[in-house]
mmCIF file of C-alpha atoms and ligand atoms in Angstrom:
data_model
loop_
_atom_site.group_PDB
_atom_site.id
_atom_site.type_symbol
_atom_site.label_atom_id
_atom_site.label_comp_id
_atom_site.label_asym_id
_atom_site.label_seq_id
_atom_site.Cartn_x
_atom_site.Cartn_y
_atom_site.Cartn_z
ATOM 1 C CA UNK T 64 -21.052 -5.094 -6.350
ATOM 2 C CA UNK T 65 -17.880 -3.226 -5.576
ATOM 3 C CA UNK T 66 -15.223 -4.980 -3.260
ATOM 4 C CA UNK T 67 -14.483 -1.902 -1.085
ATOM 5 C CA UNK T 68 -17.942 -0.080 -0.121
ATOM 6 C CA UNK T 69 -17.409 3.532 1.108
ATOM 7 C CA UNK T 70 -20.557 5.538 2.197
ATOM 8 C CA UNK T 71 -21.450 8.165 3.926
ATOM 9 C CA UNK T 72 -23.303 8.876 7.253
ATOM 10 C CA UNK T 73 -23.034 12.067 8.580
ATOM 11 C CA UNK T 74 -19.818 12.733 9.199
ATOM 12 C CA UNK T 75 -18.877 10.080 8.947
ATOM 13 C CA UNK T 76 -17.368 7.981 5.776
ATOM 14 C CA UNK T 77 -17.308 4.282 6.098
ATOM 15 C CA UNK T 78 -15.070 2.091 4.542
ATOM 16 C CA UNK T 79 -16.461 -1.174 4.064
ATOM 17 C CA UNK T 80 -14.255 -5.064 2.698
ATOM 18 C CA UNK T 81 -16.878 -6.571 0.797
ATOM 19 C CA UNK T 82 -15.175 -9.664 -0.191
ATOM 20 C CA UNK T 83 -16.698 -11.951 2.188
ATOM 21 C CA UNK T 84 -16.131 -14.767 0.200
ATOM 22 C CA UNK T 85 -12.341 -14.370 0.162
ATOM 23 C CA UNK T 86 -12.310 -13.272 4.290
ATOM 24 C CA UNK T 87 -12.163 -9.627 2.152
ATOM 25 C CA UNK T 88 -8.572 -10.639 1.247
ATOM 26 C CA UNK T 89 -6.831 -7.362 -0.316
ATOM 27 C CA UNK T 90 -6.590 -7.125 -3.971
ATOM 28 C CA UNK T 91 -4.870 -4.568 -5.928
ATOM 29 C CA UNK T 92 -8.271 -3.161 -6.806
ATOM 30 C CA UNK T 93 -8.870 -3.238 -2.984
ATOM 31 C CA UNK T 94 -6.536 -1.423 -2.730
ATOM 32 C CA UNK T 95 -6.357 1.637 -4.698
ATOM 33 C CA UNK T 96 -10.194 1.725 -3.400
ATOM 34 C CA UNK T 97 -8.752 2.312 0.331
ATOM 35 C CA UNK T 98 -6.969 4.588 -1.028
ATOM 36 C CA UNK T 99 -9.851 6.828 -2.485
ATOM 37 C CA UNK T 100 -11.336 6.816 0.459
ATOM 38 C CA UNK T 101 -8.985 8.101 2.228
ATOM 39 C CA UNK T 102 -7.697 11.095 -0.759
ATOM 40 C CA UNK T 103 -11.783 11.596 -0.718
ATOM 41 C CA UNK T 104 -11.231 12.659 2.594
ATOM 42 C CA UNK T 105 -8.173 14.547 1.982
ATOM 43 C CA UNK T 106 -10.795 16.901 -0.159
ATOM 44 C CA UNK T 107 -13.154 16.737 2.003
ATOM 45 C CA UNK T 108 -13.383 18.862 4.699
ATOM 46 C CA UNK T 109 -16.974 17.922 5.994
ATOM 47 C CA UNK T 110 -15.588 14.295 6.987
ATOM 48 C CA UNK T 111 -14.902 14.416 9.975
ATOM 49 C CA UNK T 112 -14.038 10.877 10.948
ATOM 50 C CA UNK T 113 -13.110 7.499 8.575
ATOM 51 C CA UNK T 114 -14.431 3.957 9.594
ATOM 52 C CA UNK T 115 -12.695 0.464 8.504
ATOM 53 C CA UNK T 116 -14.843 -2.089 9.128
ATOM 54 C CA UNK T 117 -15.268 -5.746 7.478
ATOM 55 C CA UNK T 118 -18.173 -7.488 5.598
ATOM 56 C CA UNK T 119 -19.586 -11.024 7.055
ATOM 57 C CA UNK T 120 -17.894 -11.438 9.870
ATOM 58 C CA UNK T 121 -14.596 -11.034 8.727
ATOM 59 C CA UNK T 122 -11.969 -7.847 9.677
ATOM 60 C CA UNK T 123 -9.450 -8.856 6.650
ATOM 61 C CA UNK T 124 -7.271 -11.540 6.215
ATOM 62 C CA UNK T 125 -5.029 -9.534 4.440
ATOM 63 C CA UNK T 126 -3.426 -9.782 1.683
ATOM 64 C CA UNK T 127 -4.577 -11.362 -1.470
ATOM 65 C CA UNK T 128 -2.208 -14.623 -1.605
ATOM 66 C CA UNK T 129 -2.421 -15.556 -4.994
ATOM 67 C CA UNK T 130 -1.683 -11.382 -5.486
ATOM 68 C CA UNK T 131 1.554 -11.713 -3.540
ATOM 69 C CA UNK T 132 2.305 -14.578 -6.354
ATOM 70 C CA UNK T 133 2.041 -12.623 -9.164
ATOM 71 C CA UNK T 134 3.470 -9.291 -8.120
ATOM 72 C CA UNK T 135 5.495 -7.896 -10.178
ATOM 73 C CA UNK T 136 9.166 -6.809 -9.267
ATOM 74 C CA UNK T 137 8.622 -3.202 -7.891
ATOM 75 C CA UNK T 138 6.470 -4.161 -4.529
ATOM 76 C CA UNK T 139 7.372 -0.165 -3.638
ATOM 77 C CA UNK T 140 5.012 0.936 -6.042
ATOM 78 C CA UNK T 141 1.993 -1.397 -5.562
ATOM 79 C CA UNK T 142 -1.308 -0.927 -4.306
ATOM 80 C CA UNK T 143 -0.452 -1.069 -1.034
ATOM 81 C CA UNK T 144 2.445 0.348 -0.662
ATOM 82 C CA UNK T 145 0.765 3.464 -2.359
ATOM 83 C CA UNK T 146 -2.702 2.337 0.298
ATOM 84 C CA UNK T 147 0.446 1.826 3.495
ATOM 85 C CA UNK T 148 2.193 5.388 3.163
ATOM 86 C CA UNK T 149 -1.842 7.298 2.599
ATOM 87 C CA UNK T 150 -2.942 6.134 5.405
ATOM 88 C CA UNK T 151 0.360 7.208 7.753
ATOM 89 C CA UNK T 152 -0.047 9.955 6.354
ATOM 90 C CA UNK T 153 -3.923 10.580 6.866
ATOM 91 C CA UNK T 154 -5.115 13.479 8.881
ATOM 92 C CA UNK T 155 -8.528 11.906 9.554
ATOM 93 C CA UNK T 156 -8.757 10.534 12.460
ATOM 94 C CA UNK T 157 -9.683 6.730 12.041
ATOM 95 C CA UNK T 158 -12.518 4.561 13.636
ATOM 96 C CA UNK T 159 -11.612 0.116 12.615
ATOM 97 C CA UNK T 160 -14.518 -2.534 13.926
ATOM 98 C CA UNK T 161 -12.701 -6.037 13.680
ATOM 99 C CA UNK T 162 -15.292 -8.760 13.550
ATOM 100 C CA UNK T 163 -13.194 -12.250 12.551
ATOM 101 C CA UNK T 164 -10.158 -12.317 11.593
ATOM 102 C CA UNK T 165 -7.531 -9.686 10.792
ATOM 103 C CA UNK T 166 -4.212 -10.824 9.435
ATOM 104 C CA UNK T 167 -1.098 -9.098 7.909
ATOM 105 C CA UNK T 168 -2.348 -6.045 7.210
ATOM 106 C CA UNK T 169 -5.776 -6.759 8.485
ATOM 107 C CA UNK T 170 -3.492 -6.737 11.891
ATOM 108 C CA UNK T 171 -0.811 -3.436 11.253
ATOM 109 C CA UNK T 172 -3.195 -1.365 9.488
ATOM 110 C CA UNK T 173 -4.923 -0.611 13.163
ATOM 111 C CA UNK T 174 -1.935 0.274 14.448
ATOM 112 C CA UNK T 175 -2.573 3.897 12.346
ATOM 113 C CA UNK T 176 -5.639 3.506 13.863
ATOM 114 C CA UNK T 177 -7.135 6.464 16.071
ATOM 115 C CA UNK T 178 -9.552 3.840 18.045
ATOM 116 C CA UNK T 179 -10.296 -0.143 17.871
ATOM 117 C CA UNK T 180 -13.149 -2.120 19.496
ATOM 118 C CA UNK T 181 -13.177 -6.070 18.365
ATOM 119 C CA UNK T 182 -15.529 -8.870 18.144
ATOM 120 C CA UNK T 183 -15.222 -10.973 21.265
ATOM 121 C CA UNK T 184 -14.221 -13.589 18.281
ATOM 122 C CA UNK T 185 -11.964 -11.684 16.546
ATOM 123 C CA UNK T 186 -8.670 -13.275 15.693
ATOM 124 C CA UNK T 187 -5.362 -10.834 14.750
ATOM 125 C CA UNK T 188 -2.198 -12.427 12.940
ATOM 126 C CA UNK T 189 0.867 -10.922 11.298
ATOM 127 C CA UNK T 190 2.571 -14.223 9.862
ATOM 128 C CA UNK T 191 4.545 -12.495 7.149
ATOM 129 C CA UNK T 192 7.937 -14.879 8.754
ATOM 130 C CA UNK T 193 5.975 -18.233 8.031
ATOM 131 C CA UNK T 194 5.541 -17.241 4.136
ATOM 132 C CA UNK T 195 8.324 -15.908 3.702
ATOM 133 C CA UNK T 196 8.079 -11.945 4.326
ATOM 134 C CA UNK T 197 9.368 -9.685 6.536
ATOM 135 C CA UNK T 198 6.592 -6.520 8.445
ATOM 136 C CA UNK T 199 4.847 -3.476 6.850
ATOM 137 C CA UNK T 200 2.930 -0.845 7.368
ATOM 138 C CA UNK T 201 5.667 0.796 10.084
ATOM 139 C CA UNK T 202 4.720 -2.802 11.880
ATOM 140 C CA UNK T 203 8.468 -3.532 12.935
ATOM 141 C CA UNK T 204 9.236 -0.271 14.464
ATOM 142 C CA UNK T 205 5.828 0.035 15.974
ATOM 143 C CA UNK T 206 4.990 -3.016 17.433
ATOM 144 C CA UNK T 207 8.081 -2.998 19.398
ATOM 145 C CA UNK T 208 7.040 0.539 20.187
ATOM 146 C CA UNK T 209 3.190 0.030 21.635
ATOM 147 C CA UNK T 210 4.269 -3.588 22.971
ATOM 148 C CA UNK T 211 7.620 -4.198 24.091
ATOM 149 C CA UNK T 212 10.692 -6.241 21.611
ATOM 150 C CA UNK T 213 10.013 -8.994 24.129
ATOM 151 C CA UNK T 214 6.377 -9.478 22.784
ATOM 152 C CA UNK T 215 7.096 -8.575 19.765
ATOM 153 C CA UNK T 216 9.185 -11.236 19.021
ATOM 154 C CA UNK T 217 6.460 -13.487 19.507
ATOM 155 C CA UNK T 218 3.940 -11.700 16.863
ATOM 156 C CA UNK T 219 6.355 -10.988 14.356
ATOM 157 C CA UNK T 220 9.180 -13.713 14.363
ATOM 158 C CA UNK T 221 7.407 -16.700 15.896
ATOM 159 C CA UNK T 222 3.894 -14.892 13.845
ATOM 160 C CA UNK T 223 1.704 -15.467 17.371
ATOM 161 C CA UNK T 224 -1.760 -15.384 16.421
ATOM 162 C CA UNK T 225 -3.769 -13.961 19.621
ATOM 163 C CA UNK T 226 -7.243 -13.227 20.236
ATOM 164 C CA UNK T 227 -9.516 -10.352 21.376
ATOM 165 C CA UNK T 228 -8.288 -9.841 24.958
ATOM 166 C CA UNK T 229 -4.810 -11.033 24.863
ATOM 167 C CA UNK T 230 -5.199 -7.252 21.668
ATOM 168 C CA UNK T 231 -6.743 -6.068 24.696
ATOM 169 C CA UNK T 232 -4.531 -6.759 27.024
ATOM 170 C CA UNK T 233 -1.801 -5.484 25.189
ATOM 171 C CA UNK T 234 -2.873 -2.125 24.073
ATOM 172 C CA UNK T 235 -4.005 -2.227 20.428
ATOM 173 C CA UNK T 236 -7.552 -1.923 21.085
ATOM 174 C CA UNK T 237 -9.598 0.219 23.326
ATOM 175 C CA UNK T 238 -12.665 -2.734 23.331
ATOM 176 C CA UNK T 239 -13.737 -5.729 22.432
ATOM 177 C CA UNK T 240 -18.367 -5.082 21.955
ATOM 178 C CA UNK T 241 -20.518 -8.067 21.723
ATOM 179 C CA UNK T 242 -20.465 -8.775 17.950
ATOM 180 C CA UNK T 243 -24.059 -7.557 17.006
ATOM 181 C CA UNK T 244 -23.054 -4.203 18.729
ATOM 182 C CA UNK T 245 -19.383 -3.736 16.834
ATOM 183 C CA UNK T 246 -21.256 -1.307 14.223
ATOM 184 C CA UNK T 247 -22.777 0.929 16.550
ATOM 185 C CA UNK T 248 -20.047 1.528 19.037
ATOM 186 C CA UNK T 249 -18.006 2.722 15.996
ATOM 187 C CA UNK T 250 -20.278 5.009 15.035
ATOM 188 C CA UNK T 251 -21.148 6.231 18.072
ATOM 189 C CA UNK T 252 -17.409 6.853 19.196
ATOM 190 C CA UNK T 253 -16.054 8.007 14.917
ATOM 191 C CA UNK T 254 -19.522 10.673 15.972
ATOM 192 C CA UNK T 255 -17.741 11.979 19.165
ATOM 193 C CA UNK T 256 -14.839 12.672 17.134
ATOM 194 C CA UNK T 257 -16.415 14.071 14.329
ATOM 195 C CA UNK T 258 -18.255 16.880 16.788
ATOM 196 C CA UNK T 259 -15.685 18.291 18.720
ATOM 197 C CA UNK T 260 -13.601 21.135 17.180
ATOM 198 C CA UNK T 261 -11.951 19.802 14.079
ATOM 199 C CA UNK T 262 -8.636 21.938 14.205
ATOM 200 C CA UNK T 263 -8.048 21.035 17.672
ATOM 201 C CA UNK T 264 -8.876 17.207 17.050
ATOM 202 C CA UNK T 265 -6.428 17.286 14.389
ATOM 203 C CA UNK T 266 -3.906 18.670 15.685
ATOM 204 C CA UNK T 267 -3.892 16.818 19.101
ATOM 205 C CA UNK T 268 -3.198 13.787 16.624
ATOM 206 C CA UNK T 269 -0.561 15.598 15.084
ATOM 207 C CA UNK T 270 1.391 15.877 18.190
ATOM 208 C CA UNK T 271 0.338 12.951 19.839
ATOM 209 C CA UNK T 272 1.994 10.944 16.728
ATOM 210 C CA UNK T 273 4.925 13.340 17.136
ATOM 211 C CA UNK T 274 7.749 12.762 14.033
ATOM 212 C CA UNK T 275 6.332 10.786 11.227
ATOM 213 C CA UNK T 276 9.510 10.925 9.389
ATOM 214 C CA UNK T 277 11.602 7.961 11.013
ATOM 215 C CA UNK T 278 7.620 6.224 10.712
ATOM 216 C CA UNK T 279 7.640 6.385 6.966
ATOM 217 C CA UNK T 280 11.158 5.892 6.226
ATOM 218 C CA UNK T 281 10.372 2.481 7.904
ATOM 219 C CA UNK T 282 7.994 1.909 6.259
ATOM 220 C CA UNK T 283 9.859 2.467 3.165
ATOM 221 C CA UNK T 284 12.899 0.554 4.175
ATOM 222 C CA UNK T 285 10.518 -2.779 5.109
ATOM 223 C CA UNK T 286 8.540 -2.248 1.298
ATOM 224 C CA UNK T 287 12.471 -2.757 -0.248
ATOM 225 C CA UNK T 288 13.139 -5.606 2.239
ATOM 226 C CA UNK T 289 9.695 -6.887 1.787
ATOM 227 C CA UNK T 290 9.743 -6.553 -2.333
ATOM 228 C CA UNK T 291 12.424 -8.702 -2.128
ATOM 229 C CA UNK T 292 11.028 -11.885 -0.215
ATOM 230 C CA UNK T 293 8.234 -12.339 -2.642
ATOM 231 C CA UNK T 294 10.532 -12.818 -5.085
ATOM 232 C CA UNK T 295 12.404 -15.579 -2.292
ATOM 233 C CA UNK T 296 12.256 -19.021 -3.306
ATOM 234 C CA UNK T 297 10.698 -19.423 0.622
ATOM 235 C CA UNK T 298 7.800 -17.170 -0.305
ATOM 236 C CA UNK T 299 7.737 -18.428 -3.426
ATOM 237 C CA UNK T 300 7.401 -21.911 -2.002
ATOM 238 C CA UNK T 301 4.405 -20.670 0.810
ATOM 239 C CA UNK T 302 2.393 -18.385 -1.799
ATOM 240 C CA UNK T 303 1.761 -22.001 -3.680
ATOM 241 C CA UNK T 304 1.571 -24.489 -0.377
ATOM 242 C CA UNK T 305 -1.806 -21.915 0.869
ATOM 243 C CA UNK T 306 -3.024 -22.492 -3.080
ATOM 244 C CA UNK T 307 -2.531 -25.339 -3.513
ATOM 245 C CA UNK T 308 -4.201 -26.324 -0.438
ATOM 246 C CA UNK T 309 -7.710 -24.306 -1.902
ATOM 247 C CA UNK T 310 -7.400 -26.525 -5.233
ATOM 248 C CA UNK T 311 -7.710 -29.761 -3.228
ATOM 249 C CA UNK T 312 -10.580 -28.601 -0.764
HETATM 250 N N1 COA A 506 -5.862 -14.756 -0.378
HETATM 251 C C1 COA A 506 -6.432 -15.272 -0.899
HETATM 252 N N2 COA A 506 -7.400 -16.037 -0.767
HETATM 253 C C2 COA A 506 -7.734 -16.298 1.124
HETATM 254 C C3 COA A 506 -6.474 -15.060 1.549
HETATM 255 C C4 COA A 506 -6.084 -15.013 1.675
HETATM 256 N N3 COA A 506 -5.264 -13.838 1.794
HETATM 257 N N4 COA A 506 -7.679 -15.863 2.702
HETATM 258 C C5 COA A 506 -8.327 -16.200 2.775
HETATM 259 N N5 COA A 506 -8.307 -16.604 1.486
HETATM 260 C C6 COA A 506 -10.066 -17.166 0.943
HETATM 261 C C7 COA A 506 -9.240 -18.177 0.781
HETATM 262 O O1 COA A 506 -8.698 -19.268 0.347
HETATM 263 C C8 COA A 506 -10.763 -19.631 1.248
HETATM 264 O O2 COA A 506 -11.231 -19.731 -0.292
HETATM 265 P P1 COA A 506 -12.414 -20.635 -1.126
HETATM 266 O O3 COA A 506 -13.495 -20.874 -0.072
HETATM 267 O O4 COA A 506 -12.698 -20.146 -2.702
HETATM 268 O O5 COA A 506 -11.471 -21.972 -1.244
HETATM 269 C C9 COA A 506 -11.677 -18.303 1.549
HETATM 270 O O6 COA A 506 -10.774 -17.521 1.297
HETATM 271 C C10 COA A 506 -11.925 -18.722 3.682
HETATM 272 O O7 COA A 506 -10.466 -19.198 3.835
HETATM 273 P P2 COA A 506 -10.619 -20.579 4.626
HETATM 274 O O8 COA A 506 -8.705 -20.968 4.725
HETATM 275 O O9 COA A 506 -11.465 -21.442 4.156
HETATM 276 O O10 COA A 506 -10.989 -19.747 6.186
HETATM 277 P P3 COA A 506 -10.817 -20.307 7.171
HETATM 278 O O11 COA A 506 -11.602 -19.286 8.024
HETATM 279 O O12 COA A 506 -10.383 -21.595 7.587
HETATM 280 O O13 COA A 506 -9.825 -19.188 7.437
HETATM 281 C C11 COA A 506 -8.181 -17.801 7.583
HETATM 282 C C12 COA A 506 -8.850 -18.638 7.671
HETATM 283 C C13 COA A 506 -7.440 -16.122 7.214
HETATM 284 C C14 COA A 506 -7.078 -18.204 8.805
HETATM 285 C C15 COA A 506 -6.975 -18.567 6.730
HETATM 286 O O14 COA A 506 -8.206 -18.362 5.464
HETATM 287 C C16 COA A 506 -5.878 -18.094 6.405
HETATM 288 O O15 COA A 506 -4.787 -18.657 7.407
HETATM 289 N N6 COA A 506 -5.667 -16.548 5.219
HETATM 290 C C17 COA A 506 -4.395 -16.519 4.937
HETATM 291 C C18 COA A 506 -5.168 -15.230 5.744
HETATM 292 C C19 COA A 506 -2.571 -14.788 5.347
HETATM 293 O O16 COA A 506 -1.512 -15.526 5.418
HETATM 294 N N7 COA A 506 -2.868 -13.856 4.999
HETATM 295 C C20 COA A 506 -1.966 -12.568 4.408
HETATM 296 C C21 COA A 506 -0.860 -11.721 5.201
HETATM 297 S S1 COA A 506 0.887 -11.452 4.770
#
């Protein structure tokens, strides 16, 4: 069974992160699968909305940390970056259903989604600095823009985690939904988007997002810094500590 499942439900393309034993931590192959889904939506105009969800009670624990340890020196060409670039320019509306952990890119990718619903036990965190890394997916721009610098400092520099209630207050999610209703609500909202006049919807989305050039430039800037950080002693020590913790357990 693939770690990324893509299924069609009428006009909706559902992308399920499906590596539950590892809290859906994302490998290069998984990023490639997610990129392929975005490409599919770009090419197939019968797809009105994309839904991202996790399996097994997690959204995603972020990038696979073992992959980070082995990552090649040119992070700008990595599957993660290729996915992030596609996500930022995706023209198809995106809905996310967040259950359980949403760490790293599990949180930052939500800033590129149009509607986000979360279960009460959802937990968000952007621990880049603690790992000796820097923000990605444009989050160094989008988090201060959306939440203000004061809050962004706590989340990106102190790496403070937050729960669904806080995410609602920050305006990162649209609503907290009982776990058993999460998928249904996300699918219903995705359907409501998909049945609307598509050209008008996409144009509205484009206008609401405004000029993407500063975001795309920031993402490339982050990618350079991220790639350099990955090779640092701090990052190698933090990533090794996580892997060693697992070996000891
Ligand atoms: N990369 C690789 N494996 C990961 C992972 C990640 N990002 N996150 C979790 N896993 C694995 C664990 O190693 C463990 O594997 P094992 O059962 O083979 O030992 C399994 O997923 C379950 O994780 P565990 O830590 O036991 O679950 P938990 O509920 O106690 O904690 C997290 C969940 C997400 C808080 C914790 O796993 C964590 O902090 N993960 C790292 C998150 C991270 O830093 N991501 C990168 C951000 S840039």
